[in-house]
XYZ file of N, CA, C and O in Angstrom:
856
model
N 105.770 113.720 118.751
C 105.406 115.005 118.179
C 103.917 115.227 118.348
O 103.108 114.351 118.087
N 103.517 116.391 118.803
C 102.108 116.701 118.953
C 101.459 116.837 117.586
O 102.058 117.345 116.639
N 100.215 116.377 117.499
C 99.495 116.501 116.235
C 99.121 117.955 116.002
O 98.843 118.689 116.947
N 99.131 118.405 114.730
C 98.686 119.762 114.441
C 97.257 119.958 114.913
O 96.453 119.032 114.924
N 96.922 121.175 115.314
C 95.596 121.468 115.812
C 94.549 121.179 114.755
O 94.670 121.628 113.612
N 93.462 120.447 115.103
C 92.429 120.177 114.112
C 91.659 121.424 113.710
O 90.915 121.426 112.754
N 91.821 122.536 114.480
C 91.114 123.768 114.149
C 91.902 124.640 113.182
O 91.379 125.629 112.678
N 93.151 124.296 112.940
C 93.958 125.079 112.004
C 93.482 124.819 110.576
O 92.963 123.739 110.280
N 93.642 125.806 109.675
C 93.298 125.561 108.265
C 94.046 124.345 107.748
O 95.192 124.085 108.124
N 93.401 123.599 106.865
C 93.948 122.333 106.412
C 95.335 122.491 105.808
O 96.246 121.719 106.116
N 95.533 123.480 104.940
C 96.845 123.676 104.325
C 97.909 123.950 105.383
O 99.048 123.460 105.285
N 97.550 124.693 106.409
C 98.503 124.983 107.483
C 98.875 123.717 108.237
O 100.043 123.491 108.578
N 97.888 122.863 108.480
C 98.157 121.610 109.171
C 99.056 120.706 108.349
O 99.952 120.031 108.880
N 98.848 120.652 107.028
C 99.706 119.836 106.173
C 101.131 120.393 106.178
O 102.106 119.628 106.241
N 101.275 121.696 106.146
C 102.611 122.296 106.220
C 103.310 121.886 107.512
O 104.508 121.569 107.507
N 102.578 121.877 108.617
C 103.168 121.466 109.892
C 103.617 120.011 109.846
O 104.693 119.656 110.362
N 102.788 119.151 109.247
C 103.164 117.734 109.133
C 104.445 117.559 108.333
O 105.339 116.791 108.712
N 104.540 118.283 107.215
C 105.667 118.103 106.316
C 106.937 118.753 106.841
O 108.039 118.402 106.396
N 106.807 119.692 107.767
C 107.970 120.440 108.234
C 108.996 119.553 108.925
O 110.195 119.854 108.905
N 108.538 118.461 109.520
C 109.453 117.585 110.257
C 110.359 116.811 109.316
O 111.512 116.519 109.633
N 109.864 116.483 108.114
C 110.642 115.702 107.160
C 110.564 114.220 107.454
O 110.186 113.797 108.546
N 110.935 113.426 106.460
C 110.926 111.975 106.622
C 109.531 111.405 106.559
O 108.552 112.126 106.280
N 109.385 110.093 106.811
C 108.071 109.461 106.802
C 107.148 110.106 107.836
O 107.586 110.504 108.922
N 105.881 110.202 107.517
C 104.897 110.780 108.424
C 104.424 109.730 109.418
O 104.395 108.531 109.104
N 104.020 110.136 110.635
C 103.434 109.173 111.571
C 102.123 108.623 111.008
O 101.310 109.374 110.464
N 101.921 107.324 111.138
C 100.694 106.692 110.657
C 99.708 106.598 111.813
O 100.034 106.127 112.900
N 98.494 107.073 111.566
C 97.438 107.088 112.568
C 96.924 105.662 112.783
O 96.663 104.941 111.816
N 96.765 105.262 114.040
C 96.287 103.926 114.367
C 94.779 103.926 114.579
O 94.168 104.950 114.907
N 94.172 102.757 114.383
C 92.735 102.589 114.585
C 92.344 103.105 115.966
O 93.046 102.890 116.953
N 91.197 103.768 116.018
C 90.729 104.389 117.240
C 90.757 105.895 117.155
O 90.043 106.581 117.898
N 91.545 106.441 116.227
C 91.579 107.877 116.016
C 90.374 108.278 115.167
O 90.126 107.680 114.112
N 89.612 109.283 115.573
C 88.412 109.668 114.816
C 88.674 110.042 113.368
O 87.771 109.911 112.533
N 89.886 110.482 113.028
C 90.144 110.887 111.649
C 89.964 109.732 110.676
O 89.666 109.938 109.492
N 90.091 108.502 111.170
C 89.902 107.333 110.312
C 88.429 106.981 110.125
O 88.105 106.095 109.327
N 87.554 107.667 110.848
C 86.134 107.314 110.839
C 85.222 108.431 110.352
O 84.042 108.213 110.113
N 85.744 109.635 110.216
C 84.875 110.771 109.905
C 84.719 111.039 108.418
O 83.975 111.934 108.022
N 85.399 110.271 107.555
C 85.317 110.523 106.122
C 86.204 111.686 105.719
O 86.913 112.276 106.541
N 86.164 112.024 104.458
C 87.071 113.031 103.925
C 86.303 114.057 103.100
O 85.184 113.814 102.655
N 86.930 115.198 102.883
C 86.354 116.186 101.984
C 87.003 116.057 100.615
O 88.180 115.705 100.490
N 86.206 116.300 99.607
C 86.674 116.218 98.238
C 87.823 117.195 98.019
O 87.773 118.334 98.470
N 88.879 116.720 97.327
C 89.987 117.634 97.041
C 89.577 118.597 95.939
O 89.145 118.183 94.852
N 89.713 119.878 96.235
C 89.327 120.914 95.285
C 90.301 122.085 95.383
O 89.905 123.242 95.516
N 91.608 121.737 95.364
C 92.632 122.773 95.387
C 92.975 123.309 96.760
O 93.675 124.330 96.864
N 92.552 122.630 97.832
C 92.808 123.140 99.176
C 94.297 123.324 99.468
O 94.661 124.179 100.271
N 95.157 122.505 98.850
C 96.585 122.571 99.154
C 97.369 123.389 98.144
O 98.496 123.776 98.425
N 96.838 123.600 96.972
C 97.614 124.267 95.942
C 98.581 123.285 95.308
O 98.987 122.295 95.936
N 99.004 123.521 94.058
C 99.821 122.538 93.327
C 101.131 122.180 94.016
O 101.494 121.002 94.088
N 101.864 123.165 94.531
C 103.173 122.882 95.131
C 103.033 122.086 96.421
O 103.757 121.103 96.650
N 102.089 122.482 97.269
C 101.899 121.776 98.531
C 101.330 120.384 98.284
O 101.704 119.426 98.961
N 100.447 120.256 97.301
C 99.919 118.934 96.957
C 101.056 118.006 96.531
O 101.110 116.843 96.966
N 101.961 118.499 95.695
C 103.084 117.679 95.240
C 103.942 117.228 96.420
O 104.377 116.070 96.480
N 104.188 118.109 97.364
C 104.978 117.752 98.548
C 104.236 116.729 99.412
O 104.837 115.794 99.947
N 102.935 116.905 99.531
C 102.143 115.977 100.337
C 102.120 114.590 99.702
O 102.293 113.573 100.384
N 101.943 114.542 98.389
C 101.945 113.262 97.675
C 103.292 112.565 97.845
O 103.354 111.347 98.077
N 104.376 113.315 97.746
C 105.702 112.717 97.913
C 105.871 112.181 99.330
O 106.466 111.114 99.542
N 105.323 112.891 100.318
C 105.396 112.411 101.704
C 104.579 111.137 101.880
O 104.993 110.220 102.605
N 103.427 111.052 101.225
C 102.645 109.817 101.279
C 103.420 108.662 100.665
O 103.419 107.541 101.196
N 104.076 108.919 99.535
C 104.864 107.868 98.898
C 106.001 107.411 99.817
O 106.209 106.204 100.002
N 106.721 108.350 100.391
C 107.825 108.011 101.289
C 107.318 107.205 102.482
O 107.933 106.211 102.886
N 106.205 107.621 103.050
C 105.654 106.949 104.224
C 105.181 105.545 103.878
O 105.426 104.592 104.632
N 104.497 105.397 102.752
C 104.020 104.086 102.311
C 105.187 103.127 102.112
O 105.135 101.969 102.559
N 106.226 103.586 101.448
C 107.366 102.709 101.181
C 108.116 102.351 102.455
O 108.615 101.236 102.605
N 108.214 103.298 103.383
C 108.954 103.050 104.619
C 108.211 102.082 105.525
O 108.839 101.377 106.319
N 106.886 101.997 105.418
C 106.088 101.224 106.381
C 106.475 99.737 106.484
O 106.631 99.240 107.593
N 106.584 98.937 105.403
C 106.178 99.218 104.031
C 104.738 98.793 103.814
O 104.204 97.934 104.521
N 104.108 99.387 102.780
C 102.756 99.014 102.418
C 102.568 99.154 100.923
O 103.481 99.594 100.211
N 101.373 98.812 100.461
C 101.066 98.915 99.032
C 100.044 100.011 98.759
O 99.608 100.194 97.628
N 99.665 100.737 99.791
C 98.746 101.847 99.638
C 98.705 102.655 100.916
O 99.038 102.159 101.993
N 98.317 103.908 100.789
C 98.198 104.784 101.951
C 97.210 105.888 101.605
O 97.309 106.506 100.536
N 96.266 106.131 102.503
C 95.264 107.164 102.304
C 95.551 108.347 103.228
O 96.088 108.174 104.327
N 95.164 109.528 102.781
C 95.458 110.739 103.541
C 94.985 110.680 104.997
O 95.711 111.150 105.891
N 93.796 110.125 105.307
C 93.407 110.061 106.721
C 94.373 109.264 107.584
O 94.442 109.475 108.798
N 95.124 108.351 106.984
C 96.073 107.551 107.755
C 97.263 108.361 108.246
O 98.032 107.883 109.088
N 97.418 109.582 107.733
C 98.422 110.487 108.281
C 97.740 111.714 108.889
O 98.360 112.747 109.102
N 96.440 111.576 109.166
C 95.720 112.618 109.883
C 95.132 113.718 109.036
O 94.708 114.747 109.582
N 95.061 113.524 107.716
C 94.582 114.574 106.815
C 93.287 114.113 106.159
O 93.290 113.131 105.409
N 92.193 114.815 106.406
C 90.886 114.381 105.938
C 90.580 114.884 104.522
O 89.580 115.537 104.256
N 91.467 114.531 103.597
C 91.296 114.852 102.180
C 91.136 113.572 101.380
O 91.728 112.541 101.717
N 90.391 113.648 100.282
C 90.104 112.468 99.475
C 91.253 112.197 98.503
O 91.146 112.361 97.280
N 92.369 111.760 99.082
C 93.595 111.487 98.332
C 94.207 110.202 98.873
O 94.260 109.990 100.093
N 94.687 109.350 97.972
C 95.392 108.132 98.374
C 96.471 107.832 97.349
O 96.430 108.334 96.218
N 97.441 107.035 97.756
C 98.477 106.574 96.834
C 98.543 105.059 96.902
O 98.230 104.450 97.933
N 98.935 104.436 95.789
C 99.118 102.992 95.745
C 100.405 102.677 94.986
O 100.840 103.441 94.124
N 100.995 101.552 95.309
C 102.171 101.043 94.595
C 102.435 99.635 95.100
O 102.471 99.417 96.307
N 102.608 98.687 94.187
C 102.851 97.313 94.605
C 103.869 96.657 93.683
O 103.566 96.336 92.535
N 105.089 96.433 94.170
C 106.072 95.718 93.361
C 105.754 94.237 93.215
O 106.317 93.558 92.360
N 104.828 93.739 94.060
C 104.338 92.349 93.985
C 105.464 91.320 93.990
O 105.550 90.460 93.096
N 106.314 91.331 95.018
C 107.383 90.322 95.090
C 106.880 89.029 95.706
O 107.214 88.681 96.840
N 106.054 88.295 94.980
C 105.413 87.096 95.538
C 105.729 85.885 94.673
O 106.037 86.015 93.484
N 105.629 84.678 95.256
C 105.840 83.454 94.462
C 104.814 83.346 93.338
O 103.715 83.909 93.421
N 105.176 82.581 92.320
C 104.311 82.434 91.161
C 102.942 81.870 91.535
O 101.912 82.304 90.993
N 102.892 80.921 92.463
C 101.618 80.344 92.877
C 100.691 81.411 93.455
O 99.503 81.458 93.151
N 101.255 82.281 94.278
C 100.462 83.357 94.870
C 100.006 84.333 93.797
O 98.856 84.789 93.782
N 100.897 84.646 92.886
C 100.548 85.575 91.811
C 99.362 85.064 91.013
O 98.424 85.816 90.708
N 99.388 83.783 90.693
C 98.322 83.215 89.868
C 96.995 83.163 90.614
O 95.944 83.505 90.063
N 97.021 82.726 91.873
C 95.779 82.560 92.624
C 95.170 83.907 92.999
O 93.948 84.094 92.913
N 96.009 84.849 93.396
C 95.485 86.124 93.888
C 95.445 87.205 92.815
O 94.906 88.282 93.055
N 96.017 86.925 91.655
C 96.051 87.953 90.629
C 96.884 89.146 91.060
O 96.562 90.298 90.749
N 97.959 88.867 91.782
C 98.800 89.958 92.284
C 99.894 90.256 91.266
O 100.843 89.485 91.094
N 99.744 91.367 90.615
C 100.689 91.795 89.584
C 101.222 93.173 89.959
O 100.562 93.931 90.668
N 102.432 93.509 89.507
C 103.016 94.798 89.882
C 102.140 95.985 89.478
O 101.538 95.993 88.403
N 102.094 96.955 90.363
C 101.390 98.205 90.095
C 102.348 99.364 90.269
O 102.996 99.478 91.309
N 102.462 100.223 89.274
C 103.336 101.389 89.419
C 102.751 102.371 90.434
O 101.577 102.269 90.811
N 103.549 103.311 90.855
C 103.065 104.329 91.784
C 101.946 105.121 91.126
O 102.072 105.593 90.003
N 100.826 105.246 91.853
C 99.666 105.978 91.351
C 99.125 106.875 92.446
O 99.125 106.505 93.629
N 98.619 108.024 92.057
C 97.931 108.925 92.976
C 96.451 108.913 92.608
O 96.088 109.101 91.447
N 95.612 108.686 93.603
C 94.170 108.667 93.405
C 93.568 109.884 94.101
O 93.687 110.025 95.329
N 92.966 110.753 93.332
C 92.341 111.960 93.870
C 90.834 111.849 93.653
O 90.380 111.579 92.536
N 90.075 112.029 94.723
C 88.612 111.920 94.678
C 88.141 110.597 94.053
O 87.226 110.583 93.233
N 88.748 109.472 94.459
C 88.358 108.209 93.829
C 87.029 107.673 94.346
O 86.620 107.949 95.483
N 86.376 106.909 93.500
C 85.181 106.150 93.866
C 85.204 104.880 93.029
O 85.751 104.867 91.924
N 84.624 103.804 93.556
C 84.605 102.553 92.797
C 83.225 101.927 92.846
O 82.429 102.192 93.745
N 82.968 101.091 91.864
C 81.756 100.272 91.865
C 82.122 98.909 91.296
O 83.024 98.779 90.462
N 81.432 97.856 91.750
C 81.746 96.509 91.260
C 81.475 96.372 89.768
O 80.571 97.008 89.219
N 82.262 95.530 89.124
C 82.031 95.124 87.745
C 81.670 93.638 87.803
O 82.508 92.799 88.135
N 80.434 93.298 87.510
C 80.003 91.922 87.640
C 79.688 91.578 89.088
O 79.761 92.418 89.989
N 79.375 90.309 89.314
C 78.944 89.867 90.642
C 79.985 88.999 91.357
O 79.746 88.555 92.488
N 81.135 88.763 90.745
C 82.146 87.909 91.347
C 82.745 88.508 92.605
O 82.981 89.724 92.680
N 82.978 87.667 93.593
C 83.611 88.101 94.841
C 84.727 87.119 95.190
O 84.609 85.912 94.934
N 85.786 87.633 95.785
C 86.909 86.803 96.202
C 87.314 87.208 97.612
O 87.151 88.361 98.009
N 87.843 86.247 98.370
C 88.198 86.493 99.770
C 89.642 86.107 100.026
O 90.076 85.013 99.640
N 90.362 86.991 100.685
C 91.747 86.750 101.075
C 92.033 87.472 102.382
O 91.314 88.399 102.760
N 93.101 87.046 103.051
C 93.570 87.789 104.219
C 94.032 89.174 103.779
O 94.635 89.339 102.719
N 93.732 90.145 104.612
C 94.049 91.536 104.315
C 94.531 92.194 105.604
O 94.066 91.854 106.701
N 95.465 93.125 105.481
C 95.947 93.862 106.640
C 95.897 95.347 106.376
O 95.470 95.797 105.311
N 96.339 96.129 107.358
C 96.263 97.585 107.237
C 97.339 98.219 108.097
O 97.571 97.796 109.229
N 97.990 99.245 107.569
C 99.028 99.939 108.321
C 98.469 100.629 109.559
O 99.214 100.885 110.508
N 97.168 100.912 109.574
C 96.541 101.542 110.742
C 96.019 100.528 111.755
O 95.501 100.912 112.800
N 96.139 99.241 111.428
C 95.769 98.167 112.358
C 96.961 97.221 112.425
O 96.898 96.074 111.963
N 98.081 97.687 112.947
C 99.315 96.895 112.871
C 99.230 95.593 113.657
O 98.631 95.531 114.729
N 99.828 94.553 113.080
C 99.949 93.284 113.779
C 98.852 92.280 113.515
O 98.937 91.145 113.979
N 97.819 92.674 112.731
C 96.665 91.804 112.564
C 96.253 91.716 111.101
O 96.493 92.628 110.311
N 95.606 90.602 110.749
C 95.015 90.413 109.429
C 93.684 89.687 109.598
O 93.462 88.986 110.582
N 92.809 89.862 108.609
C 91.540 89.151 108.606
C 91.107 88.950 107.163
O 91.537 89.675 106.261
N 90.244 87.968 106.957
C 89.761 87.662 105.619
C 88.637 88.625 105.245
O 87.692 88.832 106.017
N 88.766 89.211 104.070
C 87.769 90.148 103.558
C 87.320 89.666 102.178
O 88.154 89.412 101.300
N 86.023 89.517 101.999
C 85.455 89.203 100.689
C 85.140 90.522 99.984
O 84.438 91.373 100.535
N 85.670 90.674 98.779
C 85.467 91.916 98.026
C 85.100 91.578 96.580
O 85.386 90.474 96.105
N 84.496 92.550 95.874
C 84.275 92.357 94.442
C 85.579 92.018 93.731
O 86.627 92.626 94.004
N 85.508 91.045 92.825
C 86.703 90.610 92.108
C 87.198 91.657 91.124
O 88.401 91.755 90.855
N 86.274 92.442 90.575
C 86.626 93.495 89.630
C 85.849 94.754 89.974
O 84.693 94.686 90.381
N 86.504 95.895 89.819
C 85.841 97.170 90.091
C 86.198 98.183 89.011
O 87.235 98.078 88.343
N 85.331 99.151 88.861
C 85.605 100.291 87.998
C 85.913 101.471 88.900
O 85.095 101.861 89.745
N 87.082 102.040 88.739
C 87.533 103.165 89.555
C 87.456 104.444 88.735
O 87.954 104.509 87.607
N 86.839 105.455 89.309
C 86.798 106.775 88.686
C 87.394 107.793 89.648
O 87.461 107.571 90.853
N 87.819 108.899 89.113
C 88.424 109.954 89.913
C 89.374 110.770 89.067
O 89.142 110.954 87.864
N 90.451 111.220 89.689
C 91.450 112.024 88.994
C 92.837 111.634 89.474
O 92.971 110.952 90.488
N 93.861 112.068 88.747
C 95.222 111.931 89.255
C 95.639 113.261 89.865
O 94.848 114.204 89.967
N 96.897 113.343 90.277
C 97.362 114.540 90.967
C 97.403 115.774 90.081
O 97.484 116.908 90.580
N 97.337 115.569 88.763
C 97.330 116.700 87.833
C 95.925 117.088 87.391
O 95.760 117.975 86.548
N 94.928 116.399 87.929
C 93.554 116.705 87.574
C 93.040 115.951 86.370
O 91.897 116.176 85.949
N 93.857 115.041 85.818
C 93.407 114.235 84.685
C 92.429 113.169 85.163
O 92.648 112.544 86.197
N 91.379 112.961 84.369
C 90.337 112.014 84.770
C 90.853 110.586 84.764
O 91.636 110.188 83.887
N 90.432 109.808 85.762
C 90.700 108.374 85.827
C 89.384 107.634 85.644
O 88.373 107.969 86.277
N 89.388 106.644 84.793
C 88.238 105.775 84.593
C 88.800 104.447 84.114
O 89.100 104.268 82.940
N 88.986 103.534 85.067
C 89.783 102.335 84.788
C 89.196 101.142 85.530
O 88.697 101.284 86.650
N 89.274 99.971 84.919
C 88.846 98.752 85.582
C 90.047 98.017 86.164
O 91.098 97.926 85.529
N 89.872 97.499 87.367
C 90.917 96.762 88.069
C 90.378 95.389 88.442
O 89.215 95.246 88.829
N 91.240 94.394 88.361
C 90.915 93.050 88.804
C 92.034 92.518 89.669
O 93.077 93.150 89.836
N 91.839 91.322 90.229
C 92.879 90.704 91.037
C 93.248 91.535 92.253
O 92.428 92.255 92.827
N 94.511 91.433 92.645
C 94.958 92.144 93.846
C 94.905 93.660 93.685
O 94.580 94.367 94.647
N 95.196 94.226 92.516
C 95.044 95.676 92.362
C 93.631 96.157 92.676
O 93.451 97.245 93.244
N 92.608 95.354 92.345
C 91.240 95.737 92.689
C 91.066 95.800 94.202
O 90.374 96.691 94.730
N 91.688 94.867 94.921
C 91.610 94.874 96.385
C 92.287 96.112 96.955
O 91.783 96.750 97.890
N 93.422 96.475 96.400
C 94.147 97.640 96.913
C 93.335 98.912 96.732
O 93.196 99.715 97.671
N 92.783 99.133 95.543
C 92.049 100.386 95.327
C 90.771 100.414 96.163
O 90.363 101.505 96.633
N 90.143 99.259 96.396
C 88.973 99.240 97.274
C 89.370 99.577 98.712
O 88.695 100.370 99.382
N 90.430 98.972 99.193
C 90.893 99.199 100.564
C 91.198 100.674 100.794
O 90.755 101.268 101.785
N 91.943 101.289 99.862
C 92.340 102.682 100.053
C 91.155 103.639 99.887
O 91.035 104.619 100.626
N 90.274 103.360 98.929
C 89.106 104.220 98.759
C 88.177 104.104 99.965
O 87.580 105.101 100.401
N 88.062 102.908 100.535
C 87.265 102.758 101.756
C 87.773 103.668 102.868
O 86.967 104.238 103.626
N 89.085 103.792 103.002
C 89.632 104.692 104.021
C 89.059 106.099 103.866
O 88.810 106.791 104.861
N 88.869 106.533 102.641
C 88.397 107.888 102.388
C 86.920 108.053 102.746
O 86.429 109.178 102.853
N 86.230 106.932 102.939
C 84.833 106.950 103.361
C 84.673 106.612 104.842
O 83.568 106.334 105.312
N 85.786 106.595 105.578
C 85.731 106.309 107.004
C 85.581 104.847 107.345
O 85.137 104.494 108.445
N 85.964 103.963 106.416
C 85.842 102.524 106.625
C 87.214 101.883 106.784
O 88.146 102.219 106.049
N 87.322 100.953 107.719
C 88.498 100.102 107.852
C 88.171 98.724 107.289
O 86.998 98.322 107.233
N 89.200 97.983 106.895
C 88.949 96.654 106.339
C 88.203 95.764 107.316
O 87.450 94.868 106.914
N 88.371 96.018 108.617
C 87.688 95.208 109.620
C 86.176 95.338 109.529
O 85.445 94.426 109.931
N 85.690 96.450 109.011
C 84.247 96.625 108.854
C 83.663 95.653 107.843
O 82.461 95.372 107.870
N 84.487 95.147 106.947
C 84.033 94.222 105.913
C 84.545 92.799 106.146
O 84.259 91.904 105.355
N 85.296 92.592 107.219
C 85.999 91.324 107.419
C 85.131 90.259 108.073
O 84.132 90.543 108.745
N 85.532 89.003 107.865
C 85.032 87.876 108.647
C 85.803 87.901 109.968
O 86.968 87.500 110.036
N 85.160 88.370 111.031
C 85.900 88.604 112.271
C 86.409 87.313 112.909
O 87.390 87.335 113.656
N 85.777 86.175 112.598
C 86.303 84.910 113.128
C 87.669 84.590 112.522
O 88.403 83.752 113.053
N 88.012 85.243 111.423
C 89.307 84.993 110.787
C 90.423 85.852 111.368
O 91.591 85.636 111.040
N 90.091 86.817 112.215
C 91.104 87.753 112.715
C 92.269 86.999 113.332
O 92.098 86.194 114.244
N 93.466 87.261 112.819
C 94.655 86.512 113.219
C 95.843 87.445 113.321
O 95.974 88.408 112.550
N 96.720 87.156 114.285
C 97.970 87.902 114.380
C 98.822 87.612 113.148
O 98.738 86.533 112.550
N 99.623 88.571 112.758
C 100.490 88.386 111.590
C 101.320 87.115 111.698
O 101.504 86.393 110.710
N 101.817 86.833 112.906
C 102.646 85.657 113.089
C 101.858 84.372 112.831
O 102.377 83.401 112.268
N 100.585 84.377 113.220
C 99.748 83.206 112.996
C 99.448 83.020 111.516
O 99.452 81.891 110.999
N 99.184 84.113 110.828
C 98.947 84.025 109.388
C 100.169 83.445 108.697
O 100.059 82.555 107.844
N 101.344 83.939 109.063
C 102.569 83.449 108.423
C 102.816 81.980 108.731
O 103.277 81.223 107.869
N 102.490 81.555 109.958
C 102.784 80.186 110.366
C 101.738 79.182 109.899
O 102.072 78.065 109.513
N 100.450 79.603 109.891
C 99.385 78.631 109.656
C 98.561 78.891 108.397
O 98.043 77.947 107.796
N 98.412 80.146 108.019
C 97.449 80.469 106.965
C 98.087 81.149 105.766
O 97.453 81.937 105.072
N 99.334 80.835 105.492
C 100.050 81.491 104.399
C 99.731 80.900 103.029
O 100.319 81.298 102.034
N 98.783 79.964 102.962
C 98.401 79.386 101.679
C 97.851 80.503 100.774
O 97.353 81.524 101.263
N 97.910 80.296 99.479
C 97.402 81.345 98.588
C 95.934 81.701 98.824
O 95.520 82.823 98.576
N 95.131 80.730 99.313
C 93.729 81.019 99.612
C 93.494 80.789 101.110
O 94.267 80.088 101.771
N 92.400 81.356 101.660
C 92.110 81.174 103.092
C 91.206 79.979 103.375
O 90.553 79.937 104.416
N 91.164 78.980 102.483
C 90.228 77.870 102.654
C 90.493 77.086 103.935
O 89.556 76.722 104.659
N 91.762 76.793 104.244
C 92.061 76.038 105.459
C 91.689 76.841 106.698
O 91.170 76.284 107.678
N 91.934 78.147 106.678
C 91.560 78.992 107.815
C 90.048 79.008 107.996
O 89.545 78.976 109.129
N 89.295 79.044 106.904
C 87.838 79.074 106.988
C 87.305 77.820 107.664
O 86.396 77.876 108.508
N 87.883 76.665 107.330
C 87.447 75.403 107.934
C 87.816 75.372 109.413
O 86.994 75.038 110.279
N 89.045 75.737 109.720
C 89.531 75.625 111.097
C 88.899 76.670 112.031
O 88.659 76.390 113.202
N 88.645 77.860 111.528
C 88.165 78.948 112.371
C 86.653 79.141 112.278
O 86.087 79.873 113.085
N 86.029 78.518 111.295
C 84.565 78.526 111.249
C 83.940 79.761 110.650
O 83.059 80.361 111.255
N 84.374 80.146 109.455
C 83.718 81.248 108.756
C 83.520 80.866 107.310
O 84.133 79.936 106.792
N 82.620 81.587 106.646
C 82.272 81.253 105.280
C 83.082 82.016 104.262
O 83.666 83.063 104.551
N 83.115 81.479 103.051
C 83.779 82.122 101.929
C 82.780 82.242 100.787
O 81.860 81.425 100.663
N 82.939 83.242 99.926
C 82.016 83.378 98.791
C 82.182 82.252 97.779
O 83.230 81.628 97.708
């Protein structure tokens, strides 16, 4: 399917995307829409179209599957993202990574800042960089501000894996990919991560591949 014209009004382009139905195509790394940043959401879509767009993001995220999806990943340069994580992981992983279930959330105009100086590093992947993972050191806790899809203010602290998810998705809205923050010596194919580096922490990978951890 041809991408909607970038010169068309944004609402018109979103209507074209949604007209096909089903999960939306996910934009892969190398497309400028992932690098140009986003414009603040200020009613550009209207309530009904926004609701349809959010539902399409949810459908696309679940079908991928992923635990988050930002609007630029479907070609829309709006400051909107969705997250959801059922966290079906072993108890050891849950404890080490702080990965706990997260209900479906819509983040509108989000921004984050670190809480404290703690940093943690784990392998991270991205639906726009399929097939690969790399270790990213991120703040262990962050304060997220913004709004939900109804315009209600968000001001919440996140820790553990949920903090990583909201940082990853908010970075997308600033034109950043996880690779921009990654230890590039850790870059590994998904199959290699599953076979060799599936431990709850990346300590063995750091020793074998020669990169540092916080």
